[in-house]
Coordinates of C-alpha atoms in Angstrom, one line a residue:
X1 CA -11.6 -2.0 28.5
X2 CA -7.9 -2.4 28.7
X3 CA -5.6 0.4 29.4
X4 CA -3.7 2.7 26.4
X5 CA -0.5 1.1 25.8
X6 CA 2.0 -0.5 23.5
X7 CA -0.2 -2.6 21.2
X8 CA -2.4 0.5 20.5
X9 CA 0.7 2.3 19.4
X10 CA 2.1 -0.6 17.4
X11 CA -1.2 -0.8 16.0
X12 CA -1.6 2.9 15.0
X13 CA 1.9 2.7 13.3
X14 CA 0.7 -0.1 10.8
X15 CA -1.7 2.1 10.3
X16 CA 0.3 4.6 8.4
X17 CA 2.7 2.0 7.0
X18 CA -0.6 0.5 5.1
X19 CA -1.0 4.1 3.6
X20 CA 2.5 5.2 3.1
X21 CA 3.2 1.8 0.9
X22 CA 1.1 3.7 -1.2
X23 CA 1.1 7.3 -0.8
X24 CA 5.2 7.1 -1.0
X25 CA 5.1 5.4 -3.9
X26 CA 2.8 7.6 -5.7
X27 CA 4.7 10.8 -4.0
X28 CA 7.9 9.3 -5.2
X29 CA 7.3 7.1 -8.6
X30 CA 4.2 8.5 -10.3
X31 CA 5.6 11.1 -11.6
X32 CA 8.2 8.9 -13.3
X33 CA 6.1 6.2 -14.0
X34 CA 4.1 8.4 -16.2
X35 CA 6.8 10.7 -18.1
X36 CA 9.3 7.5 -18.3
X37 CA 7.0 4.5 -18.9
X38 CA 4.2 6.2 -20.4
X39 CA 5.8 8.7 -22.0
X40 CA 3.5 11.6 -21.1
X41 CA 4.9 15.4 -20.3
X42 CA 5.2 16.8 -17.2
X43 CA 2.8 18.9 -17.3
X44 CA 0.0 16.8 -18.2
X45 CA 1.0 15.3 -14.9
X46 CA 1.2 18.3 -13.0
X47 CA -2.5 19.5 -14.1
X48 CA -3.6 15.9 -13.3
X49 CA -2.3 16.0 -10.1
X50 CA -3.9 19.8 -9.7
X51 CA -7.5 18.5 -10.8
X52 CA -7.3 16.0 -8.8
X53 CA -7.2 18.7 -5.2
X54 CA -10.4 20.2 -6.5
X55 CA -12.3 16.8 -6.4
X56 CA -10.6 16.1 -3.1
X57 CA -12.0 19.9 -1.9
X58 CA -15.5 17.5 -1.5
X59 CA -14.6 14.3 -1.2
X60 CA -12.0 14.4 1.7
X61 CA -14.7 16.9 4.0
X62 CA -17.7 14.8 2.8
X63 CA -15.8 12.0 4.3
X64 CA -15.0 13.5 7.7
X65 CA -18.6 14.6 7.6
X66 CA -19.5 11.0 7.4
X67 CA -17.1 9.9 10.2
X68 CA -18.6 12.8 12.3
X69 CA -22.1 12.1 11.8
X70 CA -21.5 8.1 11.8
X71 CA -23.4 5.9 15.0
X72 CA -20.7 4.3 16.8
X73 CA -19.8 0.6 16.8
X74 CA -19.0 -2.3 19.0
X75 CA -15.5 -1.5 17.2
X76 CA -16.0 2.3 17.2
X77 CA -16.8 4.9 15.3
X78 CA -13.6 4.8 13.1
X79 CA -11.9 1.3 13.1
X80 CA -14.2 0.1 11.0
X81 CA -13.6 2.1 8.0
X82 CA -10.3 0.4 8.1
X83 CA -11.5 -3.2 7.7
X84 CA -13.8 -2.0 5.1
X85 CA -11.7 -0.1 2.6
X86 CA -8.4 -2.0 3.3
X87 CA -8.4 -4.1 0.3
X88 CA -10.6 -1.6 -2.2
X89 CA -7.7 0.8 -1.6
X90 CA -4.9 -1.5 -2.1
X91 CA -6.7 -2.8 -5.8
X92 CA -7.0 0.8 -6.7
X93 CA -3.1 1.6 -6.0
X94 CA -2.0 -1.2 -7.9
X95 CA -4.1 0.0 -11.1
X96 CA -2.2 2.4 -11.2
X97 CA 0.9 1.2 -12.1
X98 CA 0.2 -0.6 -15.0
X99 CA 2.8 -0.7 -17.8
X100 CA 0.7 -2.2 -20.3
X101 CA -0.7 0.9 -20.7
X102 CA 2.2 2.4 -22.6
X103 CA 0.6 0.4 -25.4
X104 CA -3.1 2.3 -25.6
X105 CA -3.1 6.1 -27.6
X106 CA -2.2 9.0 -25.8
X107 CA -5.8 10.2 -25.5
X108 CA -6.5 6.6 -23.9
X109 CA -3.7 6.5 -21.7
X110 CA -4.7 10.3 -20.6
X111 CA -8.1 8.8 -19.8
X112 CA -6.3 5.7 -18.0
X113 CA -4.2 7.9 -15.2
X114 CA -7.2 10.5 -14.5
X115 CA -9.6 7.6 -13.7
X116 CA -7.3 5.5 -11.9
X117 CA -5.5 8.0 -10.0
X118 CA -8.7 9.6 -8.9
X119 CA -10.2 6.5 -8.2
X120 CA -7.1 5.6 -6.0
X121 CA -6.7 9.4 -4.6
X122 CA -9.5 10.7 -4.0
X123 CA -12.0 8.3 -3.2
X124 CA -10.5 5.0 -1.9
X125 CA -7.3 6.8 0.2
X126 CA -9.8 9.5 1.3
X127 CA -12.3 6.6 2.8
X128 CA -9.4 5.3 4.6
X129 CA -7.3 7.9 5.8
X130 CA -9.8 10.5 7.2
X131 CA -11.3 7.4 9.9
X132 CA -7.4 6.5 10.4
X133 CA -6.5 10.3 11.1
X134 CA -9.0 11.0 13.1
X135 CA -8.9 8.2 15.3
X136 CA -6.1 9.2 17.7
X137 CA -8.0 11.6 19.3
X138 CA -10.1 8.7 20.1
X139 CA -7.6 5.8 21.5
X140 CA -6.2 8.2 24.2
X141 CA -7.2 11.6 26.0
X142 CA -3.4 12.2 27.3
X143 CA -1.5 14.7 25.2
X144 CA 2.1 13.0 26.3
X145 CA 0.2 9.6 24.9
X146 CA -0.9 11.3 21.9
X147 CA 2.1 12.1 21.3
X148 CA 3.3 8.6 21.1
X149 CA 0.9 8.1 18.5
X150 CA 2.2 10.5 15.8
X151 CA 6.0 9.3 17.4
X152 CA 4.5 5.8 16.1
X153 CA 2.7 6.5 13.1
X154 CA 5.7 7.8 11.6
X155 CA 8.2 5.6 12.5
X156 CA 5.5 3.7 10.5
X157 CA 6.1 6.4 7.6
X158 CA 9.6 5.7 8.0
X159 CA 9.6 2.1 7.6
X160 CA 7.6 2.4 4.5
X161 CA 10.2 5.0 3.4
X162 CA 12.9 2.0 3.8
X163 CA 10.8 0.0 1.6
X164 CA 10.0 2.1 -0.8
X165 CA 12.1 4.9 -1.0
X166 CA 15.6 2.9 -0.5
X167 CA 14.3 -0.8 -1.6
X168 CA 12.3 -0.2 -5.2
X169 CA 15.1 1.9 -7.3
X170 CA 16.9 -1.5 -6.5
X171 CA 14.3 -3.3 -8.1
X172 CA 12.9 -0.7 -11.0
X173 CA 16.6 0.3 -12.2
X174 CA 19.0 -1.0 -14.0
X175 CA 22.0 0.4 -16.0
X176 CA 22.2 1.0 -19.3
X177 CA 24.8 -1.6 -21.5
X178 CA 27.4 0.9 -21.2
X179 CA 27.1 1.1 -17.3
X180 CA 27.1 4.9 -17.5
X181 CA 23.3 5.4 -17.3
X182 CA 20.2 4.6 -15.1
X183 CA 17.1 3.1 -17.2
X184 CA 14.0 1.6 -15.9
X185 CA 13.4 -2.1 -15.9
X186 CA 10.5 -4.3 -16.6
X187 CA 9.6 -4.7 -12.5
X188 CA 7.5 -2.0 -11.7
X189 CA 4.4 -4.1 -11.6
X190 CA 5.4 -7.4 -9.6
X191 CA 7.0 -4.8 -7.3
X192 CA 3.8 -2.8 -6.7
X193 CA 1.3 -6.0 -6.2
X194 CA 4.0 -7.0 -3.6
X195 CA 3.3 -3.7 -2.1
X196 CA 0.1 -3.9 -2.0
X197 CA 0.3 -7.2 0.1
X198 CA 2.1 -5.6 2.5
X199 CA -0.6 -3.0 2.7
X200 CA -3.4 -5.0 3.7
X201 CA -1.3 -6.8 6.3
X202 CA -0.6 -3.5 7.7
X203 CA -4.8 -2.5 7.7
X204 CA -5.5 -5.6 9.3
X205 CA -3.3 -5.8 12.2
X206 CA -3.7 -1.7 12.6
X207 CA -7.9 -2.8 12.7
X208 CA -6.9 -5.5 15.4
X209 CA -4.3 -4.1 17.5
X210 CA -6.3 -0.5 18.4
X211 CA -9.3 0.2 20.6
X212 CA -11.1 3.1 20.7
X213 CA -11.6 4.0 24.2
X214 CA -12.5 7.9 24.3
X215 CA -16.8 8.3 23.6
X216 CA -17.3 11.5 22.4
X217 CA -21.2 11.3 21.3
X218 CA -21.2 13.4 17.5
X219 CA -23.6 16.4 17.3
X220 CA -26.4 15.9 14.4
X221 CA -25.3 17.2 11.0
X222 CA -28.8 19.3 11.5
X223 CA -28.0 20.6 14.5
X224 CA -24.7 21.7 13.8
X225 CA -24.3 22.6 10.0
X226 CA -21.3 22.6 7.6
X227 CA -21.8 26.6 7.2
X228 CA -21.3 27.1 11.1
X229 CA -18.2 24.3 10.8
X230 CA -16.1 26.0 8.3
X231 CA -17.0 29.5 9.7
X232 CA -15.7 28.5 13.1
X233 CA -12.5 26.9 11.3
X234 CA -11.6 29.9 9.7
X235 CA -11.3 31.9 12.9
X236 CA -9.0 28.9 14.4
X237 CA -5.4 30.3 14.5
X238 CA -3.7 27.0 15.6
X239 CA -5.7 25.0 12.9
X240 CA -5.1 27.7 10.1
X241 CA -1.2 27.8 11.1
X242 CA -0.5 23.8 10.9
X243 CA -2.3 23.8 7.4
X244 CA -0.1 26.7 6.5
X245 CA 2.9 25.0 7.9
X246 CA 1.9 21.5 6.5
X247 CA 1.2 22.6 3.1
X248 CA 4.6 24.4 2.6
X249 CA 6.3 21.2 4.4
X250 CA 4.9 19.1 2.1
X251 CA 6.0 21.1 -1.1
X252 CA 9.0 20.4 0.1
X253 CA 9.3 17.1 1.2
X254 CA 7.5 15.8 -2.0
X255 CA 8.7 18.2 -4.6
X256 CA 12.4 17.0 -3.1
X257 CA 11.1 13.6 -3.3
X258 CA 10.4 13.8 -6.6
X259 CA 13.5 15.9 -7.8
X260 CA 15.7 13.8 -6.1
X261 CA 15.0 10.9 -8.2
X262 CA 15.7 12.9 -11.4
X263 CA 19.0 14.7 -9.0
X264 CA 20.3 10.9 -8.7
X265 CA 19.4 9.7 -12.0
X266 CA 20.6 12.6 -14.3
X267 CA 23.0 14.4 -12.2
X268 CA 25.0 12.1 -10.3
X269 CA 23.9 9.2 -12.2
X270 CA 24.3 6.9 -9.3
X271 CA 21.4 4.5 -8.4
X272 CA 22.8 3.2 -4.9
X273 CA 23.1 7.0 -3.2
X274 CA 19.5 7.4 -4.8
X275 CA 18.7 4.2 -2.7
X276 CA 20.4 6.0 0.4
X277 CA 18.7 8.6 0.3
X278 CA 15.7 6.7 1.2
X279 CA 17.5 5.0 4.0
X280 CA 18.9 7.8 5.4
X281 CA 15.1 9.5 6.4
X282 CA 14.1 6.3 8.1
X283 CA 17.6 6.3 9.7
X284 CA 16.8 10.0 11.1
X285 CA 13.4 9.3 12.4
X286 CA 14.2 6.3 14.3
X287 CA 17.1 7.8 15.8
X288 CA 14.8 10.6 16.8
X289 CA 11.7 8.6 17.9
X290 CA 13.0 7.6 21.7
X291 CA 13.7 11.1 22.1
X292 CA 10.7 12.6 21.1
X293 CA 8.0 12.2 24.1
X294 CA 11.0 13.4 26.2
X295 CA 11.6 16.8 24.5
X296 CA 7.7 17.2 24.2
X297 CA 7.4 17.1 28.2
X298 CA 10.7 19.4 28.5
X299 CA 10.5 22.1 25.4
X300 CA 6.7 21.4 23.5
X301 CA 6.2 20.1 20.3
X302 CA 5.5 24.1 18.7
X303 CA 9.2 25.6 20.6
X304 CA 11.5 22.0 20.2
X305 CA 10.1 21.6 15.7
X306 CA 10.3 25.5 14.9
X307 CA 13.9 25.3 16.0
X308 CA 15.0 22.4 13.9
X309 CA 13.2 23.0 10.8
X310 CA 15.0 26.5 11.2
X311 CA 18.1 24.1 11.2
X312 CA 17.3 22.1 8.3
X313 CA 16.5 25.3 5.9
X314 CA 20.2 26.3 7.1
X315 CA 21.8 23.0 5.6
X316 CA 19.7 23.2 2.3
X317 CA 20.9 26.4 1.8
X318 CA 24.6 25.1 2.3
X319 CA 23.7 22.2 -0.1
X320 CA 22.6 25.0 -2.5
X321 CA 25.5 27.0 -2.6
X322 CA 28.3 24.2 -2.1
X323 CA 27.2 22.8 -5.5
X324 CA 28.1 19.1 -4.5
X325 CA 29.8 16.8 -7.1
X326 CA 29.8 14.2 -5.1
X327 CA 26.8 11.8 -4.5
X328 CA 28.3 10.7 -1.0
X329 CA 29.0 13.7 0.1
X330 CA 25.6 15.0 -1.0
X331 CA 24.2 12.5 1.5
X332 CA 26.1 13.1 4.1
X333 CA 24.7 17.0 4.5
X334 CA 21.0 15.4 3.7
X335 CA 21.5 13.1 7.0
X336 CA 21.4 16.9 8.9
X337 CA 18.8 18.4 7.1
X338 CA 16.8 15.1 8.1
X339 CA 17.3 15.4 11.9
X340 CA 16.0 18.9 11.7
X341 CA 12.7 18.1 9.5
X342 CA 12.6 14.4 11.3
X343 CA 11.6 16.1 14.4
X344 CA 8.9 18.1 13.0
X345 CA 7.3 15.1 11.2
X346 CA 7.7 13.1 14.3
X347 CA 5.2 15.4 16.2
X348 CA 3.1 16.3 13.2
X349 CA 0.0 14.0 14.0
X350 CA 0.2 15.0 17.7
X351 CA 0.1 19.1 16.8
X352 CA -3.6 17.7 14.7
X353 CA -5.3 16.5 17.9
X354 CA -4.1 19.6 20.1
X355 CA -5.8 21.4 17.3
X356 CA -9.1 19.2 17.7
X357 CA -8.8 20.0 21.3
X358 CA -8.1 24.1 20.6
X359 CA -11.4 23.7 18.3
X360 CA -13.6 21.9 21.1
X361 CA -12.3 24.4 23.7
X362 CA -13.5 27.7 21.5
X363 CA -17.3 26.0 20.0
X364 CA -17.9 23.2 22.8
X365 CA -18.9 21.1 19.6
X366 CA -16.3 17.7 19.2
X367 CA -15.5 17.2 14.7
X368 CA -12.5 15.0 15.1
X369 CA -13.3 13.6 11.4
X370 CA -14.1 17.1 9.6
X371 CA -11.1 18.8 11.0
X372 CA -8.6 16.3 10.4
X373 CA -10.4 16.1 6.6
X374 CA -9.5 19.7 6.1
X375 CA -6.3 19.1 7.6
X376 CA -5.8 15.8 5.3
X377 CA -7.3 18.2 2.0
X378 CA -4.5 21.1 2.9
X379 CA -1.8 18.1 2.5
X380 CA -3.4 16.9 -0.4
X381 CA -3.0 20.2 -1.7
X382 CA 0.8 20.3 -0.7
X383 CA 1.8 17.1 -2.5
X384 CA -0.8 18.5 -5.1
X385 CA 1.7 21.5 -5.4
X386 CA 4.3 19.8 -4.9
X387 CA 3.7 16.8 -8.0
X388 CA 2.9 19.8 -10.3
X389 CA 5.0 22.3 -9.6
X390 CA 8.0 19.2 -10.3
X391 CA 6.0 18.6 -13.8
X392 CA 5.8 22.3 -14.6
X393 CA 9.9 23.0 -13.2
X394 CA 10.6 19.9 -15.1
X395 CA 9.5 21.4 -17.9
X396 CA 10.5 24.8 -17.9
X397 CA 14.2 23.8 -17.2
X398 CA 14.3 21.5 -20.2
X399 CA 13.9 18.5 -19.4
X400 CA 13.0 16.2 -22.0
X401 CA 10.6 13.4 -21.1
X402 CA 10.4 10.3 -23.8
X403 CA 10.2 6.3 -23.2
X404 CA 13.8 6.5 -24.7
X405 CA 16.9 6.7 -22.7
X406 CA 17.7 10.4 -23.5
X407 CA 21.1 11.7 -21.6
X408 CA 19.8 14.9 -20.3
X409 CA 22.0 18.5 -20.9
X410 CA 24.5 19.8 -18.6
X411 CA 22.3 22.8 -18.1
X412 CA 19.5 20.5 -17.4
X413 CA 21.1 18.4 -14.6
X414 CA 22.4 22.3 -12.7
X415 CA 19.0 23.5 -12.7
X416 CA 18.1 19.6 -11.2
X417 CA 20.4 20.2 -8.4
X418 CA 19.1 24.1 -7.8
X419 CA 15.6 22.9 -7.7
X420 CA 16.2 20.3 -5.3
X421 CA 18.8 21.9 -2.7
X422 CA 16.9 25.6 -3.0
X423 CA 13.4 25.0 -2.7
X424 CA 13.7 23.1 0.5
X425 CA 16.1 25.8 2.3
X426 CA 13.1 28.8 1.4
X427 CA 10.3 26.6 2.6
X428 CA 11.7 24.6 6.0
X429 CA 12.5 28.5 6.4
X430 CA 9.0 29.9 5.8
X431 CA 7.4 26.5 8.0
X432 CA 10.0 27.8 10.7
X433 CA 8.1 31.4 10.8
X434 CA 4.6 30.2 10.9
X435 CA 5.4 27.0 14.1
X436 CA 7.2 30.4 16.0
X437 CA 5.5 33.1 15.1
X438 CA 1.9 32.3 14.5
X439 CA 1.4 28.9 15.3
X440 CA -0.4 29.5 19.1
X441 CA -0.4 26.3 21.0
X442 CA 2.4 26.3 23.6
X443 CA 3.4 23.5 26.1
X444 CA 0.9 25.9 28.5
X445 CA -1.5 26.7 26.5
X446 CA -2.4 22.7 25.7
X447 CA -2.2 22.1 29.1
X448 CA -4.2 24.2 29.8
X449 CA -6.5 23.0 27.1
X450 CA -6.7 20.0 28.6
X451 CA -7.8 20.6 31.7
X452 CA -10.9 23.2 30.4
X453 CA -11.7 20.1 28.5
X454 CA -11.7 17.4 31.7
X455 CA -14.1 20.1 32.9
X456 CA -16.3 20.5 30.1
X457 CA -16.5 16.0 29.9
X458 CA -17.6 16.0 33.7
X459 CA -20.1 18.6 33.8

């Protein structure tokens, strides 16, 4: 078998750029596609989004059960859930951006995004992402390594976020005749199918490019017991502490998401910043990437991301009280803010198999797949939070979703810019708390993790 290396990384990156085409675009468009195109309030989205985490409670553990409990391969125990729901996933993503649904009665088109989105969400990405997620633990043993995985898989995040963040407002908006307002074109679809193209190229060379090289044998479902699991989960510190920290991360990161593109289209009323934005987080991350094995080895992944998230909640709350007028100067403070969250998200995937480690260490029982599907259900409840709390705020400030181009109120547009500058600061400052205070893995403590478990292998 050959060596961990460069073409297992490449391959794990493609991994995540497969899933981010459409987990991005959902994060970032969904919510528009539905109040803007479709014309439904925001919350009716929010609850839909809600409704959706309680089906995802059973299907995203049922699936890491599966993985768990699955007989191994010639191509592993993971890989091939990646061939196999590669293109199911990609046709479920693309239903749900259908514009000719504007057409059908509201009832119908309320029965059109619950099915489709929970077809996409909750059983199609949940097939695919809980083998993908758990899989690192699998391609390398070496926390250092490891950590080149999550650098990888989100500099594969990032080059989604070019593509989709920065790259479809530029196809999905237009101006108004007067040139003084954003509107959505007639694009969406073409640009989604394209998308979705991309996607499976990404699944296939992520299937190809990897090899699963560490054979940890599962324990029986019997033998082991879901009651037991989740009992010994709950008295996990380090796994309980990155949920907490991932949950409020992603409230953040999404719920800005999401703002943003209401921020840029009804506030500064600039489509090309909007596009920055975008361009500016994949800017951050690859700036950060060649740096971040290097500070991992010389500060930890826990010390090095509780100090710059602690950073970014500082320029949020600068943001928030500056009250920016300008859209390039807006950006400008949002390139800091990056660098301080980039580094966090960099290491994210890496803190997930010191956890899987931590919880081998304490039960001597190895559940890559059902720890990383609690892990994946807590971040399904953050962008769950995060894509109904920015219906319900959408709401509750004013704003007035309709198909037509309505020019929203000044007092509208400042409660936009609050929303999207404050929220941030509080939470970047509350994921801060949890990585110093509570989170428990240190750069001696996984070490030393790692060397009970070389032990525990050999005996």
């Amino acid at each position: 078998m050959r060596k961990f290396g460069l073409r297992d990384k490449l391959g794990y990156m493609f991994g995540d750029l497969g899933n981010d085409f459409f987990f991005i675009l959902a994060s970032s468009f969904l919510m528009v596609f539905y109040t803007k195109v479709l014309g439904i309030a925001g919350e009716v989205v929010g609850t839909l989004f809600l409704v959706a985490r309680f089906v995802d409670a059973v299907t995203d553990v049922t699936m890491g059960r599966i993985v768990d409990n699955a007989k191994p391969t010639k191509a592993g125990r993971f890989r091939p859930w990646i061939r196999r729901m590669g293109l199911p996933v990609v046709l479920a993503g693309i239903l749900m951006f259908i514009p000719a649904a504007k057409e059908l009665p509201y009832w119908a088109k309320l029965v059109y995004i619950y099915v489709t989105y929970l077809l996409w969400g909750s059983i199609c990405y949940t097939a695919i992402n809980i083998p993908y997620g758990s899989m690192a633990s699998v391609l390398t043993e070496d926390p250092i390594e490891r950590t080149g995985l999550s650098t990888f898989r989100s500099i594969g995040a990032a080059i989604a976020g070019v593509l989709v963040g920065a790259g479809v407002p530029l196809f999905i908006y237009t101006y108004d005749a007067a040139g003084n307002q954003i509107i959505l074109g007639d694009r969406f679809l073409p640009v989604v199918i394209l998308l979705g193209a991309f996607a499976l190229i990404s699944y296939y060379l992520c299937y190809t490019l990897t090899t699963e090289r560490v054979d940890y044998t599962p324990v029986p479902l019997e033998k082991k017991g879901l009651r037991r699991t989740i009992k010994s989960m709950t008295q996990n510190r380090a796994l309980l502490a990155i949920i907490a920290a991932s949950v409020v991360l992603l409230l953040s990161s999404l719920l800005s998401g999401t703002m943003n593109l209401y921020l840029f289209m009804d506030y500064f009323k600039n489509k090309e910043a909007m596009s920055l934005v975008g361009l500016l987080q994949t800017a951050c991350t690859l700036l950060l990437a060649p740096f971040s094995a290097t500070i991992t080895k010389k500060i930890g992944k826990k010390e090095a991301s509780g100090i710059a998230v602690l950073f970014a909640s500082f320029v949020f709350f600068l943001l928030f009280f500056l009250r920016i007028q300008n859209p390039w100067v807006f950006c400008l403070f949002l390139i800091f803010g990056n660098l301080g969250s980039g580094l966090f998200n960099l290491m994210i995937w890496a803190f997930i198999t010191d956890v899987i480690d931590y919880q081998e260490v304490k039960t001597g029982v190895r559940e890559d797949g059902t720890i990383y599907a609690v892990y994946s259900f807590s971040r399904k409840i953050g962008q769950a939070l995060a894509g109904g709390l920015g219906g319900y705020a959408l709401s509750l400030i004013g704003y007035v979703s309709s198909t037509e181009n309505i020019v929203q109120t000044d007092a509208v547009t400042q409660k936009i810019y609050s929303v999207s500058t404050l929220v941030p600061a509080i939470c970047y400052l509350i994921v801060a708390l949890i990585l110093i205070f509570w989170y428990p893995l240190s750069r001696p403590r996984i070490e030393e993790n790692r060397h009970k478990l070389q032990r525990m292998h050999n005996d």
